[in-house]
Each structure stands twice: as C-alpha cells, then as structure tokens.
Amino acid sequence: MNLPLALIATRARAQRVTVLTGAGVSAESGVPTFRDAQTGLWAQFRPEELATPGAFRRNPRLVWEWYAWRRQLVAGVQPNPAHHALAELERRVPQFTLITQNVDGLHQRAGSRAVVELHGNITRTKCFEEDTLVETWPETSEVPPRCPRCGGLLRPDVVWFEESLPAAALALAHERSAACDVFLSIGTSTVVYPAAELPFHALASGATVVEINPQPTPLTAKAEYVLAGAAGEVLPELVAAIELFRHG
Ligand code: BV8
C-alpha cells in the first residue's frame, strides 16, 4: 500500500467523512463525462445549447431527446467498483455524507442510501411550468410530452445552468463539507459552481482533503493528498486500507 493511502486510511478512522462525486465516478460504467474531449457529452454540443432553460425554450424537442438518449444510456449500464466502494464506505463510517453532482442515480443503484443530489436526477421528470414532479403522462406523438395537469411541457428533473440548486441539498452539502474530518473529491473537474466550492470549504475548515482524479483540476494544488488514478481502481484500495486501519 502506498504511503498516501495509508495516511488517508488512518485519517479516515475519523468519524466524519464527506464525499463529492462528479461524472468521472460514472466514467468506468460507460457513462460519458462532460468534458473529456473524446467522449464528453458536450463534445457534440455546448452546455448553453442544451442544459439551460433558454435552450429548452428555444428547442424543447432537441433538449428532451438529448436527455431521453442519456436516460436510455444510463438504464443500460451498471454501477462500477467506485460506486460500490462508496456504498461500502457508507456502511463503515459513522457519519458519512455522499454529495453528488451526477444525475444518473448510479450511487443509489450501488446501494448508497443517503445521497445528496445537487443537480437532480435524470430518471425523474417534472413540469416545466409548475416545477412539480410528474410520474405518468399520456403517450402521444408530441415531443416533449405534456403535463397531464396543466398541459405545460415536461422536462428532466435536473438543475440546468442558470438555475438554482435545491436549497436544502445545497445547505446540507455546505454543512457537511464544513464539518468533516476527511473530504474526498472524486471524479470532478471542479469547475461548476456552487458545487466546486465544497472542497475548498472543507479545506478552510481544517479537513484532510483528498482528490481522486487521473487529471489535475483547480483543487489539485491545494489538496493534501492527490490519488491520480481511476476511481474504480483507487476507491476499492482505499476502502480496504481504511478497514485494515480501523481494526488494527
Ligand atoms: C447557479 C445537470 C445561480 C444537468 C449540471 C454565467 C451565467 C449563469 C451562471 C454562471 C455563469 N458563470 C458561472 C455560472 C455558474 C454556473 C457555472 O458554474 N458555470 C461553469 C460552466 C463556469 N453554475 C450554474 O449555473 C449553477 N447554478 O449558479 O445558480 C444562478 C441563477 C441564475 C443565474 C445565474 C446563476 C447550476 C450548475 C449545474 C448545471 N448542471 N448538470 C445535466 O447533467 O445535464 S452541470 C454538469 O457539469 C454536472 O452535473 C457537473 O456538476 C458539472 C461538472 O461536471 P463534472 O461532474 O466535474 O464532470 P466533468 O466531465 O467536468 O469532469 C469529469 C472529471 O472526471 C474530469 O476531471 C476527469 O479527469 C475525471 N475522470 C474521468 N475519468 C475518471 C475520472 N476521475 C476518476 N476516475 C475516472 N475513471
């Protein structure tokens, strides 16, 4: 076991571990990330073209179909060892908080129970006018479909750019980032705010901040430990190391 892993493992004997995940955690499940050039979801589009309310107003069919494609892609993949390692960590750490920017629901499918979804969930649908969830709607040839209550267009229950994050989720994320012993920032380019603030809040509060990412990010220079590898490989090793140190 390498030294950083051992040191992190001893620190994680602590009671309070907070984790922030991004698209990189789902990459090994086959879900394209946003910014990896060769496979990034944005490769074909720019965020402004798709993930904003304005884009939806301008071209609701394009935006709905992009999300329908992503929903189908996510339904066809499985959680990877990174998701399973985090579900295992939740079972072993007294106060464990998993905050995710991902909208694919793979953490929950891997068994994580208390997941703080900052950007919503692609498997849920809501009315664009009422901003309320819609479970079923009459199937018609119209794309996007319409709200059975008010006839407004339906949209995915995700947070687009220029939309505010769910207040309760963001408040809990800030609270658990500022009150933890170890903060793991995993698989995120750390460029989208306000989520990208969280590791820096943890740093300012004196937590041991660990970044797990094969590429550098704006956090890399400030993190106490950087495990420059794939989450699906590093996390199972980290969980095993923590187990070793927790029971001596
Ligand atoms: C807000 C859900 C207040 C939808 C997403 C100008 C106008 C308006 C707003 C702004 C502005 N300038 C800045 C802003 C704020 C803006 C922002 O931060 N923009 C950025 C681009 C500068 N933020 C917002 O708009 C937020 N709301 O501020 O509200 C407001 C209100 C009104 C008006 C103004 C402001 C809302 C942000 C949420 C947007 N929704 N997703 C959907 O999924 O379609 S963002 C989306 O990208 C993700 O959810 C994620 O959060 C984000 C970043 O992606 P990552 O997860 O980090 O993934 P990425 O591909 O970038 O990186 C992957 C990483 O994994 C890489 O580092 C890679 O190296 C690594 N990796 C790859 N493989 C592996 C790996 N790591 C480990 N293991 C591997 N195997």
CSV table of C-alpha atoms and ligand atoms in Angstrom, one decimal:
chain,number,residue,atom,x,y,z
A,1,MET,CA,0.0,0.0,0.0
A,2,ASN,CA,1.4,3.4,-0.8
A,3,LEU,CA,2.1,5.9,1.9
A,4,PRO,CA,-0.7,8.5,1.0
A,5,LEU,CA,-3.2,5.7,1.0
A,6,ALA,CA,-2.0,4.5,4.4
A,7,LEU,CA,-2.1,8.1,5.8
A,8,ILE,CA,-5.6,8.8,4.4
A,9,ALA,CA,-6.8,5.5,5.8
A,10,THR,CA,-5.6,6.4,9.3
A,11,ARG,CA,-7.2,9.8,9.0
A,12,ALA,CA,-10.5,8.2,7.8
A,13,ARG,CA,-10.7,6.3,11.1
A,14,ALA,CA,-12.2,9.6,11.9
A,15,GLN,CA,-15.9,9.8,12.5
A,16,ARG,CA,-16.9,12.1,9.7
A,17,VAL,CA,-16.2,11.6,6.0
A,18,THR,CA,-17.8,13.7,3.3
A,19,VAL,CA,-17.5,12.9,-0.4
A,20,LEU,CA,-18.2,14.9,-3.5
A,21,THR,CA,-18.5,13.0,-6.8
A,22,GLY,CA,-18.7,14.1,-10.4
A,23,ALA,CA,-19.0,12.5,-13.8
A,24,GLY,CA,-15.6,10.7,-13.5
A,25,VAL,CA,-17.1,8.3,-11.0
A,26,SER,CA,-19.5,7.0,-13.6
A,27,ALA,CA,-17.0,7.0,-16.4
A,28,GLU,CA,-16.0,3.4,-15.8
A,29,SER,CA,-19.6,2.4,-16.1
A,30,GLY,CA,-19.5,3.7,-19.6
A,31,VAL,CA,-21.3,7.0,-19.0
A,32,PRO,CA,-19.5,9.8,-20.9
A,33,THR,CA,-18.2,12.6,-18.8
A,34,PHE,CA,-19.0,16.2,-19.7
A,35,ARG,CA,-15.5,17.4,-20.6
A,36,ASP,CA,-13.5,14.5,-21.7
A,37,ALA,CA,-12.8,15.6,-25.3
A,38,GLN,CA,-13.1,12.2,-27.0
A,39,THR,CA,-16.3,11.1,-25.3
A,40,GLY,CA,-17.6,14.1,-23.4
A,41,LEU,CA,-21.3,14.6,-23.6
A,42,TRP,CA,-20.6,18.2,-24.5
A,43,ALA,CA,-18.3,17.1,-27.4
A,44,GLN,CA,-21.2,17.4,-29.8
A,45,PHE,CA,-22.9,20.3,-28.1
A,46,ARG,CA,-22.1,23.3,-25.9
A,47,PRO,CA,-23.8,23.4,-22.5
A,48,GLU,CA,-25.6,26.6,-23.5
A,49,GLU,CA,-27.2,24.7,-26.4
A,50,LEU,CA,-28.7,22.0,-24.2
A,51,ALA,CA,-28.5,22.4,-20.4
A,52,THR,CA,-30.2,25.7,-19.8
A,53,PRO,CA,-33.9,26.9,-19.6
A,54,GLY,CA,-33.3,29.1,-22.6
A,55,ALA,CA,-32.1,26.2,-24.7
A,56,PHE,CA,-35.2,24.3,-23.7
A,57,ARG,CA,-37.5,27.2,-24.6
A,58,ARG,CA,-35.7,27.6,-28.0
A,59,ASN,CA,-35.6,23.9,-28.8
A,60,PRO,CA,-37.6,21.7,-26.4
A,61,ARG,CA,-37.5,18.7,-28.7
A,62,LEU,CA,-33.7,18.7,-29.0
A,63,VAL,CA,-33.2,19.0,-25.3
A,64,TRP,CA,-35.8,16.4,-24.5
A,65,GLU,CA,-34.3,13.9,-26.9
A,66,TRP,CA,-30.8,14.5,-25.6
A,67,TYR,CA,-32.0,13.6,-22.1
A,68,ALA,CA,-34.0,10.7,-23.4
A,69,TRP,CA,-30.8,9.4,-25.0
A,70,ARG,CA,-28.9,9.8,-21.8
A,71,ARG,CA,-31.7,8.2,-19.7
A,72,GLN,CA,-31.6,5.2,-22.0
A,73,LEU,CA,-27.8,5.0,-21.8
A,74,VAL,CA,-27.8,5.2,-18.0
A,75,ALA,CA,-30.6,2.5,-17.8
A,76,GLY,CA,-28.3,0.2,-19.8
A,77,VAL,CA,-25.2,0.4,-17.6
A,78,GLN,CA,-24.2,-0.9,-14.2
A,79,PRO,CA,-22.6,0.8,-11.2
A,80,ASN,CA,-18.9,0.2,-11.2
A,81,PRO,CA,-16.4,-0.6,-8.4
A,82,ALA,CA,-16.2,3.1,-7.5
A,83,HIS,CA,-19.9,3.3,-6.7
A,84,HIS,CA,-19.8,0.0,-4.8
A,85,ALA,CA,-16.8,1.1,-2.7
A,86,LEU,CA,-18.6,4.3,-1.7
A,87,ALA,CA,-21.7,2.3,-0.7
A,88,GLU,CA,-19.3,0.1,1.4
A,89,LEU,CA,-17.7,3.2,2.9
A,90,GLU,CA,-21.1,4.5,4.0
A,91,ARG,CA,-21.7,1.3,5.9
A,92,ARG,CA,-18.3,1.6,7.7
A,93,VAL,CA,-18.0,5.3,8.6
A,94,PRO,CA,-20.1,6.6,11.5
A,95,GLN,CA,-21.0,9.9,9.8
A,96,PHE,CA,-20.7,9.6,6.1
A,97,THR,CA,-22.2,12.0,3.6
A,98,LEU,CA,-22.2,11.4,-0.2
A,99,ILE,CA,-22.8,14.6,-2.2
A,100,THR,CA,-23.1,14.0,-6.0
A,101,GLN,CA,-23.2,16.3,-9.0
A,102,ASN,CA,-24.3,13.3,-11.1
A,103,VAL,CA,-27.8,12.9,-12.2
A,104,ASP,CA,-27.5,9.2,-13.2
A,105,GLY,CA,-28.7,7.5,-10.0
A,106,LEU,CA,-25.9,5.0,-10.1
A,107,HIS,CA,-24.9,5.7,-6.5
A,108,GLN,CA,-28.4,4.6,-5.3
A,109,ARG,CA,-28.3,1.6,-7.6
A,110,ALA,CA,-25.0,0.6,-6.0
A,111,GLY,CA,-26.6,0.7,-2.5
A,112,SER,CA,-25.7,4.2,-1.3
A,113,ARG,CA,-28.6,5.3,0.9
A,114,ALA,CA,-28.1,8.9,1.9
A,115,VAL,CA,-27.2,10.6,-1.4
A,116,VAL,CA,-27.3,14.4,-1.6
A,117,GLU,CA,-28.2,15.1,-5.3
A,118,LEU,CA,-27.1,18.6,-6.0
A,119,HIS,CA,-28.1,18.6,-9.7
A,120,GLY,CA,-31.3,16.4,-9.6
A,121,ASN,CA,-31.8,13.1,-11.2
A,122,ILE,CA,-32.3,12.3,-14.9
A,123,THR,CA,-34.8,9.4,-14.1
A,124,ARG,CA,-37.3,11.9,-12.7
A,125,THR,CA,-39.5,14.1,-14.9
A,126,LYS,CA,-41.2,17.4,-14.0
A,127,CYS,CA,-43.5,20.0,-15.5
A,128,PHE,CA,-41.6,23.0,-16.9
A,129,GLU,CA,-44.4,25.4,-15.9
A,130,GLU,CA,-45.4,24.1,-12.5
A,131,ASP,CA,-41.9,22.8,-11.5
A,132,THR,CA,-43.6,19.7,-9.9
A,133,LEU,CA,-42.7,16.1,-10.5
A,134,VAL,CA,-44.8,14.1,-13.0
A,135,GLU,CA,-44.9,10.3,-12.7
A,136,THR,CA,-47.0,9.4,-15.7
A,137,TRP,CA,-48.3,11.2,-18.7
A,138,PRO,CA,-50.5,10.3,-21.8
A,139,GLU,CA,-48.2,8.9,-24.5
A,140,THR,CA,-48.7,11.0,-27.7
A,141,SER,CA,-46.6,11.6,-30.7
A,142,GLU,CA,-45.7,15.1,-29.3
A,143,VAL,CA,-42.1,15.5,-28.1
A,144,PRO,CA,-41.6,16.7,-25.4
A,145,PRO,CA,-44.8,15.2,-23.8
A,146,ARG,CA,-47.1,17.5,-21.9
A,147,CYS,CA,-48.1,17.8,-18.2
A,148,PRO,CA,-51.4,15.9,-17.6
A,149,ARG,CA,-52.3,18.7,-15.1
A,150,CYS,CA,-51.6,21.9,-16.8
A,151,GLY,CA,-50.6,21.0,-20.4
A,152,GLY,CA,-47.1,22.5,-19.9
A,153,LEU,CA,-44.1,20.9,-21.5
A,154,LEU,CA,-42.3,18.1,-19.5
A,155,ARG,CA,-38.6,18.3,-18.7
A,156,PRO,CA,-36.0,16.3,-16.8
A,157,ASP,CA,-35.8,16.9,-13.1
A,158,VAL,CA,-32.2,18.2,-13.3
A,159,VAL,CA,-30.6,21.6,-12.5
A,160,TRP,CA,-29.6,23.4,-15.6
A,161,PHE,CA,-27.0,26.2,-15.9
A,162,GLU,CA,-28.5,29.5,-14.7
A,163,GLU,CA,-30.9,27.5,-12.4
A,164,SER,CA,-30.5,27.5,-8.6
A,165,LEU,CA,-29.6,24.3,-6.9
A,166,PRO,CA,-32.2,22.7,-4.5
A,167,ALA,CA,-31.8,24.9,-1.3
A,168,ALA,CA,-32.0,22.0,1.2
A,169,ALA,CA,-29.5,19.8,-0.6
A,170,LEU,CA,-27.0,22.7,-1.0
A,171,ALA,CA,-27.4,23.7,2.6
A,172,LEU,CA,-26.7,20.2,3.8
A,173,ALA,CA,-23.7,19.9,1.4
A,174,HIS,CA,-22.2,23.1,2.8
A,175,GLU,CA,-22.8,22.0,6.4
A,176,ARG,CA,-21.2,18.5,5.9
A,177,SER,CA,-18.3,20.0,3.9
A,178,ALA,CA,-17.5,22.4,6.7
A,179,ALA,CA,-17.9,19.8,9.5
A,180,CYS,CA,-15.9,16.8,8.4
A,181,ASP,CA,-12.5,15.2,9.2
A,182,VAL,CA,-11.9,13.9,5.7
A,183,PHE,CA,-13.3,15.2,2.4
A,184,LEU,CA,-12.9,13.1,-0.7
A,185,SER,CA,-13.3,15.0,-4.1
A,186,ILE,CA,-13.7,12.3,-6.7
A,187,GLY,CA,-14.0,12.4,-10.5
A,188,THR,CA,-14.9,16.1,-10.9
A,189,SER,CA,-13.2,18.8,-12.9
A,190,THR,CA,-14.1,21.2,-10.1
A,191,VAL,CA,-15.3,24.0,-12.5
A,192,VAL,CA,-19.0,24.1,-12.0
A,193,TYR,CA,-20.3,26.2,-9.1
A,194,PRO,CA,-21.6,26.2,-6.5
A,195,ALA,CA,-20.6,22.5,-6.2
A,196,ALA,CA,-17.0,23.3,-6.9
A,197,GLU,CA,-16.9,25.4,-3.7
A,198,LEU,CA,-17.4,22.5,-1.4
A,199,PRO,CA,-13.8,21.0,-1.3
A,200,PHE,CA,-12.4,24.5,-0.7
A,201,HIS,CA,-14.9,24.9,2.2
A,202,ALA,CA,-13.7,21.7,3.7
A,203,LEU,CA,-10.1,22.8,3.3
A,204,ALA,CA,-10.9,26.1,5.1
A,205,SER,CA,-12.5,24.1,7.9
A,206,GLY,CA,-9.3,22.1,8.5
A,207,ALA,CA,-10.4,18.8,6.9
A,208,THR,CA,-8.0,16.5,5.3
A,209,VAL,CA,-8.9,17.0,1.6
A,210,VAL,CA,-8.1,14.1,-0.8
A,211,GLU,CA,-8.6,14.4,-4.6
A,212,ILE,CA,-9.1,11.2,-6.7
A,213,ASN,CA,-8.8,12.1,-10.4
A,214,PRO,CA,-6.4,11.0,-13.1
A,215,GLN,CA,-6.2,14.6,-14.3
A,216,PRO,CA,-5.3,17.8,-12.5
A,217,THR,CA,-8.0,20.2,-11.5
A,218,PRO,CA,-8.2,23.6,-9.7
A,219,LEU,CA,-8.2,21.7,-6.5
A,220,THR,CA,-5.1,19.6,-7.1
A,221,ALA,CA,-2.6,22.2,-5.9
A,222,LYS,CA,-4.4,22.7,-2.6
A,223,ALA,CA,-5.5,19.1,-1.8
A,224,GLU,CA,-3.4,17.4,1.0
A,225,TYR,CA,-3.4,14.1,-0.9
A,226,VAL,CA,-3.9,13.5,-4.6
A,227,LEU,CA,-4.5,10.0,-5.8
A,228,ALA,CA,-4.0,10.4,-9.5
A,229,GLY,CA,-5.9,7.3,-10.7
A,230,ALA,CA,-9.2,6.0,-11.8
A,231,ALA,CA,-11.9,6.0,-9.1
A,232,GLY,CA,-12.9,2.4,-9.9
A,233,GLU,CA,-9.3,1.3,-9.0
A,234,VAL,CA,-8.4,3.7,-6.2
A,235,LEU,CA,-11.5,3.6,-4.1
A,236,PRO,CA,-11.6,-0.2,-3.5
A,237,GLU,CA,-8.0,0.0,-2.4
A,238,LEU,CA,-8.8,3.0,-0.1
A,239,VAL,CA,-11.8,1.2,1.5
A,240,ALA,CA,-9.7,-1.9,2.1
A,241,ALA,CA,-6.9,0.3,3.7
A,242,ILE,CA,-9.4,2.0,5.9
A,243,GLU,CA,-10.8,-1.4,7.0
A,244,LEU,CA,-7.3,-2.5,7.8
A,245,PHE,CA,-6.6,0.5,9.9
A,246,ARG,CA,-9.9,0.6,11.6
A,247,HIS,CA,-9.4,-2.8,13.1
A,248,GLY,CA,-5.7,-2.6,13.5
B,1,BV8,C1,-26.2,28.6,-10.4
B,1,BV8,C2,-27.1,18.7,-14.5
B,1,BV8,C3,-27.3,30.6,-9.6
B,1,BV8,C4,-27.6,18.8,-15.9
B,1,BV8,C5,-25.2,20.3,-14.5
B,1,BV8,C6,-22.9,32.7,-16.1
B,1,BV8,C7,-24.3,32.7,-16.1
B,1,BV8,C8,-25.0,31.8,-15.3
B,1,BV8,C9,-24.4,31.0,-14.4
B,1,BV8,C10,-23.0,31.1,-14.4
B,1,BV8,C11,-22.3,31.9,-15.2
B,1,BV8,N1,-20.9,31.7,-15.0
B,1,BV8,C12,-20.8,30.8,-14.0
B,1,BV8,C13,-22.0,30.4,-13.6
B,1,BV8,C14,-22.4,29.5,-12.6
B,1,BV8,C15,-22.6,28.2,-13.4
B,1,BV8,C16,-21.2,27.6,-13.6
B,1,BV8,O1,-20.6,27.1,-12.7
B,1,BV8,N2,-20.8,27.5,-14.9
B,1,BV8,C17,-19.5,27.0,-15.2
B,1,BV8,C18,-19.5,26.3,-16.6
B,1,BV8,C19,-18.5,28.1,-15.2
B,1,BV8,N3,-23.4,27.4,-12.5
B,1,BV8,C20,-24.7,27.4,-12.6
B,1,BV8,O2,-25.3,27.9,-13.4
B,1,BV8,C21,-25.4,26.6,-11.4
B,1,BV8,N4,-26.5,27.4,-10.9
B,1,BV8,O3,-25.1,29.1,-10.4
B,1,BV8,O4,-27.4,29.2,-10.0
B,1,BV8,C22,-27.7,31.4,-10.8
B,1,BV8,C23,-29.0,31.6,-11.0
B,1,BV8,C24,-29.4,32.3,-12.1
B,1,BV8,C25,-28.4,32.9,-12.9
B,1,BV8,C26,-27.1,32.7,-12.7
B,1,BV8,C27,-26.7,32.0,-11.6
B,1,BV8,C28,-26.0,25.3,-11.9
B,1,BV8,C29,-24.9,24.3,-12.3
B,1,BV8,C30,-25.5,23.0,-12.5
B,1,BV8,C31,-25.5,22.7,-14.0
B,1,BV8,N5,-26.0,21.3,-14.2
B,1,BV8,N6,-25.6,19.0,-14.6
B,1,BV8,C32,-27.1,17.7,-16.7
B,1,BV8,O5,-26.5,16.7,-16.2
B,1,BV8,O6,-27.4,17.7,-18.0
B,1,BV8,S1,-23.5,20.6,-14.6
B,1,BV8,C33,-22.7,19.2,-15.0
B,1,BV8,O7,-21.3,19.5,-15.2
B,1,BV8,C34,-22.5,18.1,-13.9
B,1,BV8,O8,-23.7,18.0,-13.2
B,1,BV8,C35,-21.4,18.5,-13.1
B,1,BV8,O9,-21.8,19.3,-12.0
B,1,BV8,C36,-20.7,19.5,-13.9
B,1,BV8,C37,-19.2,19.3,-14.0
B,1,BV8,O10,-19.0,18.1,-14.5
B,1,BV8,P1,-18.1,17.0,-13.7
B,1,BV8,O11,-19.0,16.2,-12.9
B,1,BV8,O12,-17.0,17.6,-13.0
B,1,BV8,O13,-17.6,16.2,-14.9
B,1,BV8,P2,-16.5,16.7,-16.0
B,1,BV8,O14,-16.7,16.0,-17.3
B,1,BV8,O15,-16.4,18.2,-16.0
B,1,BV8,O16,-15.2,16.2,-15.3
B,1,BV8,C38,-15.0,14.8,-15.2
B,1,BV8,C39,-13.8,14.6,-14.3
B,1,BV8,O17,-13.6,13.2,-14.1
B,1,BV8,C40,-12.5,15.1,-15.0
B,1,BV8,O18,-11.8,15.9,-14.1
B,1,BV8,C41,-11.8,13.8,-15.4
B,1,BV8,O19,-10.4,13.9,-15.3
B,1,BV8,C42,-12.3,12.9,-14.3
B,1,BV8,N7,-12.3,11.4,-14.6
B,1,BV8,C43,-12.5,10.9,-15.8
B,1,BV8,N8,-12.5,9.5,-15.6
B,1,BV8,C44,-12.3,9.3,-14.3
B,1,BV8,C45,-12.2,10.5,-13.7
B,1,BV8,N9,-12.0,10.6,-12.3
B,1,BV8,C46,-11.9,9.4,-11.6
B,1,BV8,N10,-12.0,8.2,-12.2
B,1,BV8,C47,-12.2,8.1,-13.5
B,1,BV8,N11,-12.3,6.9,-14.1
